[in-house]
Coordinates of C-alpha atoms and ligand atoms in Angstrom, one line a residue:
M22 CA 119.4 58.2 174.3
P23 CA 119.7 61.1 171.8
I24 CA 123.1 62.4 171.0
P25 CA 123.5 65.8 172.5
Q26 CA 123.7 68.5 169.8
S27 CA 125.5 71.8 170.0
R28 CA 123.4 74.9 169.4
D29 CA 125.4 75.5 166.1
S30 CA 124.5 72.1 164.7
K31 CA 120.8 72.5 165.6
I32 CA 120.8 75.8 163.7
K33 CA 122.5 74.2 160.7
R34 CA 120.0 71.4 160.7
L35 CA 117.1 73.9 160.9
L36 CA 118.6 75.9 158.0
S37 CA 119.1 72.8 155.8
L38 CA 115.5 71.7 156.5
M39 CA 114.2 75.2 155.5
L40 CA 116.4 75.2 152.4
G41 CA 115.1 71.7 151.4
A42 CA 111.5 72.9 151.9
L43 CA 112.2 76.0 149.7
I44 CA 113.7 73.9 146.9
S45 CA 110.8 71.4 146.9
L46 CA 108.3 74.4 147.0
S47 CA 109.9 76.0 143.9
Y48 CA 108.1 73.6 141.5
C49 CA 105.5 72.2 143.9
L50 CA 101.8 72.6 143.3
P51 CA 99.9 75.5 144.8
A52 CA 97.6 74.4 147.6
F53 CA 94.5 74.9 145.3
A54 CA 95.9 72.7 142.4
Q55 CA 93.1 70.7 141.0
R56 CA 93.7 67.0 140.6
L57 CA 92.1 65.6 137.4
G58 CA 92.6 62.0 138.1
E59 CA 94.9 59.0 137.7
F60 CA 95.8 57.3 134.5
T61 CA 97.8 54.2 133.4
S62 CA 100.3 53.8 130.6
E63 CA 102.0 50.6 129.7
K64 CA 105.1 51.8 131.4
A65 CA 103.9 54.2 134.2
S66 CA 101.0 55.3 136.4
F67 CA 100.5 59.0 136.6
Q68 CA 98.2 61.7 137.8
V69 CA 97.2 64.9 136.1
V70 CA 96.9 68.2 137.9
V71 CA 96.0 71.7 136.7
I72 CA 98.7 74.3 137.1
A73 CA 96.8 77.1 135.5
S74 CA 93.5 77.7 133.6
G75 CA 92.0 80.5 131.6
L76 CA 94.7 80.6 128.9
D77 CA 93.5 81.7 125.5
H78 CA 94.6 79.1 123.0
P79 CA 98.0 78.6 124.6
W80 CA 100.7 77.5 122.2
S81 CA 104.0 77.0 124.0
I82 CA 105.6 76.9 127.4
A83 CA 109.0 78.2 128.7
F84 CA 110.2 77.3 132.2
L85 CA 111.7 80.1 134.2
P86 CA 114.6 79.5 136.7
E87 CA 112.5 80.1 139.8
G88 CA 109.8 77.7 138.9
D89 CA 107.6 80.2 137.1
F90 CA 106.3 79.7 133.5
L91 CA 105.9 81.9 130.5
V92 CA 103.1 80.7 128.1
T93 CA 102.4 82.1 124.7
E94 CA 98.7 82.6 123.6
R95 CA 98.0 82.4 119.9
S96 CA 95.9 85.5 120.2
G97 CA 99.1 87.5 120.8
A98 CA 99.8 87.6 124.6
L99 CA 102.7 86.3 126.6
R100 CA 101.5 85.3 130.0
L101 CA 103.4 84.8 133.3
I102 CA 102.4 82.0 135.7
R103 CA 104.0 82.9 139.0
K104 CA 103.9 80.7 142.1
G105 CA 101.1 78.7 140.4
R106 CA 99.0 81.8 139.6
L107 CA 98.3 83.1 136.2
Q108 CA 99.1 86.9 136.3
D109 CA 96.3 89.1 135.0
E110 CA 98.6 91.4 133.0
P111 CA 100.3 90.0 129.8
I112 CA 104.0 90.7 129.5
A113 CA 104.7 94.1 127.9
G114 CA 107.2 94.8 125.1
L115 CA 106.1 92.3 122.5
P116 CA 106.1 93.3 118.8
E117 CA 102.9 93.9 116.8
I118 CA 101.5 90.4 116.1
S119 CA 99.0 89.5 113.4
A120 CA 96.5 87.2 115.2
K121 CA 93.3 86.3 113.5
R122 CA 90.9 83.5 113.8
D123 CA 93.2 81.2 111.8
Q124 CA 96.5 79.5 112.4
G125 CA 98.5 82.8 112.8
G126 CA 99.4 84.7 115.9
L127 CA 102.0 84.3 118.7
L128 CA 103.5 80.8 118.4
D129 CA 106.6 79.5 120.1
I130 CA 108.9 80.8 122.9
A131 CA 112.5 79.6 123.4
L132 CA 114.8 80.7 126.2
D133 CA 118.4 81.5 125.1
P134 CA 120.7 78.7 126.4
A135 CA 122.4 81.5 128.5
F136 CA 119.0 82.8 129.8
D137 CA 120.2 82.6 133.4
Q138 CA 122.9 85.1 132.6
N139 CA 121.4 87.3 129.8
G140 CA 117.6 87.0 130.3
R141 CA 117.2 86.7 126.5
L142 CA 114.3 84.8 125.0
C143 CA 113.0 84.4 121.4
L144 CA 109.5 84.3 120.0
S145 CA 108.0 83.1 116.7
Y146 CA 104.9 84.9 115.6
V147 CA 103.0 86.1 112.5
A148 CA 103.5 89.7 111.3
E149 CA 101.8 91.7 108.7
A150 CA 103.6 93.8 106.1
E151 CA 103.6 94.5 102.4
G152 CA 102.4 91.4 100.6
G153 CA 100.5 89.9 103.5
R154 CA 101.4 87.9 106.6
G155 CA 104.4 85.7 107.4
T156 CA 106.4 84.1 110.2
E157 CA 108.9 86.2 112.0
I158 CA 111.3 85.5 114.8
G159 CA 112.5 88.1 117.3
C160 CA 114.3 88.1 120.6
G161 CA 114.3 90.4 123.7
I162 CA 115.5 90.6 127.2
F163 CA 113.1 89.5 129.9
R164 CA 113.6 91.7 133.0
D165 CA 111.4 93.2 135.6
D166 CA 108.5 91.1 134.1
R167 CA 108.6 92.8 130.7
L168 CA 110.4 92.2 127.4
D169 CA 113.0 94.9 126.6
E170 CA 115.1 95.6 123.5
F171 CA 113.0 93.4 121.3
K172 CA 114.6 92.9 117.9
V173 CA 113.4 91.0 114.8
I174 CA 116.1 88.5 113.8
F175 CA 114.4 86.7 110.9
R176 CA 111.5 87.2 108.5
A177 CA 110.2 84.3 106.3
L178 CA 109.7 85.6 102.8
P179 CA 107.6 86.0 100.8
K180 CA 104.6 86.9 102.8
N181 CA 101.1 86.1 101.5
K182 CA 97.5 86.5 102.5
S183 CA 96.9 82.9 103.6
G184 CA 96.0 82.1 107.2
R185 CA 97.6 78.7 107.1
H186 CA 100.9 76.9 107.8
F187 CA 103.1 79.3 109.6
G188 CA 105.0 76.6 111.5
C189 CA 106.9 77.7 113.7
R190 CA 108.7 75.7 116.4
L191 CA 112.0 77.1 117.7
L192 CA 114.9 75.1 119.0
F193 CA 118.3 76.2 120.4
A194 CA 120.7 73.3 119.9
D195 CA 124.5 73.1 119.5
G196 CA 124.9 76.8 119.4
Y197 CA 122.3 77.4 116.7
L198 CA 118.7 78.5 116.6
Y199 CA 116.6 76.3 114.4
A200 CA 113.0 77.2 113.3
T201 CA 110.4 75.3 111.3
L202 CA 108.4 77.1 108.6
G203 CA 105.1 76.0 107.0
D204 CA 104.5 76.2 103.3
R205 CA 101.8 79.0 103.8
G206 CA 99.3 77.0 101.8
N207 CA 101.4 77.6 98.7
R208 CA 102.8 74.1 98.1
P209 CA 105.5 74.7 95.4
Q210 CA 107.3 77.0 97.8
A211 CA 108.3 73.9 99.9
Q212 CA 110.5 72.7 97.0
D213 CA 111.6 76.2 96.0
R214 CA 114.8 77.0 97.8
A215 CA 114.6 80.6 96.7
T216 CA 111.8 81.1 99.2
H217 CA 111.7 80.3 102.9
P218 CA 108.2 78.8 103.5
G219 CA 108.1 75.0 103.8
S220 CA 111.5 74.5 105.3
V221 CA 113.7 74.4 108.4
V222 CA 116.1 77.4 108.8
R223 CA 119.2 77.5 110.9
L224 CA 120.5 80.8 112.4
M225 CA 123.1 81.9 114.8
A226 CA 121.5 83.0 118.1
D227 CA 121.7 86.6 116.9
G228 CA 120.0 85.8 113.6
T229 CA 123.0 85.9 111.4
V230 CA 123.6 83.0 109.0
P231 CA 126.0 80.2 110.0
A232 CA 128.9 80.1 107.5
D233 CA 128.4 76.3 107.0
N234 CA 124.7 76.3 106.2
P235 CA 124.1 73.7 103.5
F236 CA 123.0 75.9 100.7
I237 CA 125.5 78.7 101.1
G238 CA 127.3 79.1 97.8
H239 CA 124.1 78.7 95.8
S240 CA 123.3 82.4 95.1
A241 CA 119.7 81.7 94.1
Y242 CA 118.9 80.0 97.4
Q243 CA 118.0 81.5 100.7
P244 CA 121.1 81.1 102.9
E245 CA 119.1 80.4 106.1
L246 CA 117.7 77.1 104.7
Y247 CA 118.9 74.0 106.5
A248 CA 116.4 71.5 105.1
Y249 CA 113.3 71.8 102.8
G250 CA 110.3 70.0 101.4
N251 CA 108.1 70.5 104.5
R252 CA 104.4 71.1 104.6
N253 CA 103.8 72.5 108.1
P254 CA 106.4 71.4 110.6
Q255 CA 105.5 72.3 114.2
G256 CA 107.6 69.9 116.3
L257 CA 111.4 70.1 116.8
V258 CA 113.4 68.6 119.6
Q259 CA 116.9 67.4 120.3
D260 CA 117.4 63.9 121.8
P261 CA 119.3 64.7 125.0
I262 CA 121.3 61.4 124.8
T263 CA 122.2 61.1 121.1
G264 CA 122.0 64.8 120.1
A265 CA 119.9 64.0 117.1
I266 CA 117.2 66.5 116.2
W267 CA 113.8 65.2 115.4
M268 CA 110.9 67.0 113.8
H269 CA 107.4 66.3 112.8
E270 CA 105.0 67.9 110.3
H271 CA 101.3 68.0 109.5
G272 CA 100.4 66.1 106.4
P273 CA 97.3 66.9 104.4
R274 CA 94.6 64.2 104.9
G275 CA 96.9 61.5 106.4
G276 CA 100.6 61.6 106.0
D277 CA 101.7 63.4 109.2
E278 CA 105.4 62.6 109.4
L279 CA 108.2 62.2 112.0
N280 CA 111.6 62.9 110.5
R281 CA 115.2 63.1 111.6
L282 CA 116.6 66.6 110.7
M283 CA 119.6 66.4 108.5
A284 CA 121.5 69.2 106.8
G285 CA 120.4 69.8 103.2
A286 CA 117.7 67.1 103.2
N287 CA 114.6 67.4 101.1
Y288 CA 111.6 65.9 102.9
G289 CA 109.6 65.7 99.7
W290 CA 106.5 67.8 100.1
P291 CA 104.5 68.2 97.9
V292 CA 106.1 65.8 95.5
I293 CA 105.9 62.8 97.8
S294 CA 103.5 62.3 100.6
Y295 CA 101.5 59.6 102.4
G296 CA 98.5 61.9 102.5
K297 CA 95.4 62.5 100.3
E298 CA 93.7 65.6 99.1
Y299 CA 91.0 66.9 101.5
F300 CA 88.1 66.6 99.1
L301 CA 89.1 63.8 96.8
P302 CA 90.2 60.2 97.2
K303 CA 93.3 61.3 95.4
A304 CA 96.9 61.0 96.6
V305 CA 98.9 64.2 96.8
G306 CA 101.9 64.5 94.5
E307 CA 103.6 61.8 92.6
G308 CA 103.6 58.9 95.1
T309 CA 105.3 58.1 98.3
H310 CA 108.9 57.6 97.3
M311 CA 111.4 59.4 95.1
S312 CA 115.1 59.3 94.9
G313 CA 116.7 62.4 96.5
M314 CA 113.8 62.8 98.9
E315 CA 113.8 61.5 102.4
Q316 CA 111.4 58.9 103.7
P317 CA 109.8 59.7 107.1
V318 CA 111.0 57.6 110.1
H319 CA 107.3 57.2 111.0
Y320 CA 104.0 58.5 109.5
W321 CA 100.4 58.6 110.6
V322 CA 97.4 57.7 108.5
P323 CA 94.9 59.0 109.5
S324 CA 96.6 62.3 110.6
I325 CA 96.9 62.9 114.3
A326 CA 97.7 66.6 113.8
P327 CA 100.9 66.7 115.9
S328 CA 101.8 69.6 118.1
G329 CA 104.5 70.0 120.7
M330 CA 107.1 67.3 121.2
T331 CA 109.6 66.3 123.9
F332 CA 112.0 63.5 124.8
Y333 CA 111.4 62.2 128.3
S334 CA 114.6 61.9 130.3
G335 CA 113.5 62.8 133.9
P336 CA 113.5 60.8 137.1
D337 CA 109.7 60.7 137.7
F338 CA 108.9 58.0 135.2
P339 CA 111.7 55.5 134.7
G340 CA 109.6 53.5 132.2
W341 CA 109.2 56.5 130.0
R342 CA 112.9 57.4 129.8
G343 CA 113.9 57.7 126.2
S344 CA 110.3 57.9 124.9
L345 CA 109.4 60.7 122.5
F346 CA 106.1 62.4 123.5
L347 CA 103.9 64.5 121.2
G348 CA 100.5 66.0 121.4
S349 CA 97.7 65.2 119.0
L350 CA 95.3 68.0 118.3
K351 CA 92.9 65.9 116.3
F352 CA 92.6 62.9 118.5
Q353 CA 93.0 64.9 121.7
E354 CA 95.8 62.6 122.8
L355 CA 99.2 62.4 124.2
V356 CA 101.2 60.1 121.9
R357 CA 104.2 58.2 123.3
L358 CA 106.7 56.7 120.9
E359 CA 109.4 54.2 121.8
L360 CA 112.6 54.4 119.7
D361 CA 115.3 51.9 119.1
Q362 CA 118.3 52.6 116.8
G363 CA 116.5 55.6 115.4
Q364 CA 113.3 53.7 114.5
V365 CA 109.9 53.8 116.1
V366 CA 109.3 50.4 117.7
A367 CA 106.1 51.1 119.7
E368 CA 103.4 53.7 119.9
E369 CA 101.0 54.3 122.8
R370 CA 98.1 56.7 122.9
L371 CA 97.3 58.3 126.3
L372 CA 94.6 60.6 127.7
S373 CA 92.3 60.1 124.7
A374 CA 89.8 62.9 124.6
E375 CA 90.3 63.5 128.4
F376 CA 91.3 67.1 128.2
G377 CA 90.8 68.3 124.7
R378 CA 93.3 69.2 122.0
I379 CA 96.9 68.9 123.3
R380 CA 99.0 71.8 121.9
D381 CA 102.3 71.5 123.7
V382 CA 104.2 68.8 125.6
R383 CA 107.4 69.6 127.5
Q384 CA 109.6 68.0 130.1
G385 CA 110.0 70.6 132.9
P386 CA 113.3 71.1 134.7
D387 CA 111.7 69.2 137.6
G388 CA 111.4 66.1 135.5
A389 CA 107.6 66.2 135.3
L390 CA 105.7 66.3 132.0
Y391 CA 103.7 69.5 131.2
L392 CA 100.9 69.8 128.7
L393 CA 99.0 72.8 127.2
T394 CA 95.4 72.2 126.0
D395 CA 94.2 74.2 123.0
A396 CA 91.0 75.9 123.9
A397 CA 89.5 79.4 124.6
E398 CA 89.9 78.3 128.3
G399 CA 93.1 76.4 127.8
Q400 CA 95.0 74.8 130.7
L401 CA 98.6 74.1 131.7
L402 CA 98.6 70.5 133.1
K403 CA 101.3 68.6 134.9
L404 CA 101.8 64.9 134.9
T405 CA 103.4 63.4 138.0
P406 CA 103.7 59.8 139.3
A407 CA 100.4 58.4 140.8
E408 CA 100.4 58.6 144.5
Ligands
LIG9 CA1 108.0 64.1 103.6

């Protein structure tokens, strides 16, 4: 016999049911979400669904508090996906961006850690000025679906006319903003601490230089530098458990690297590398080891062309917890690395050539994995447990 309920408790129960439905709706799939199939990993079974299509070479994702997404397109637009629908109009208020049919354009987006309170977000992009093009970072306030008060907080100098190796992954961690900068196709700059290209810089959130950056006090060096000797780093992520920061970079022909980011470290490019020249069977630089230069934790020969990167720590895939995921542009794969004591102990390749070049990989606030595919009709995909 059912326990009689007061009218109040019935209303409470109804309200709590409605609230639960609203919460589960916030990141749930739109009714028209297209399911692309089920796949198996050594440690999980998963399905892939399309969240949005029609993105022009998307580069990076940010997760908004209400379950919406902001996605950068390399061609220069910032797009809003609201309630599972890509909005027609790009976000207004962006700076002038130099986007050509090369590696330059609008690149990364990172929400300020206090985004919920201040609405602030930062972008990395390529800008043109005297001397050519270069990576810049600027931040603005996202309100009423536009970007207000946009301010440039960093310019990588010198600029040049090359269309290559702009980086630029952004990471807010431990109160700082880190950014990776490519060598702009001018290799010696990676070892030259008087220039920015080919390095990782560390800024305060407002763009000022932290007083304890490692090369402060060397007047010839750029004060923003945190590490150097990088070719084209485009992955940067913090381990949510250990707090360590990991990065990867594109090698030449072979020699893509996974590195631990450390203050003041020299990652060796172009003096040491596991890669070869593009048109010669000739190694780049002076070998693979040199004292004073870091060895990568892991490297890939042949190159995978690594893109976005994330640690997985969510509830959906217990077997993937602690794995480091990265996209491979070249092999059109999702790469899963298992780490133990800071070393890579296993590597698994997923989704080989299923969906094209994978440009970004992120764990969403809902614990699912999200991917961007790099194409003129790029997609935002979501990985959830197989049904
Ligand atoms: Ca290196």
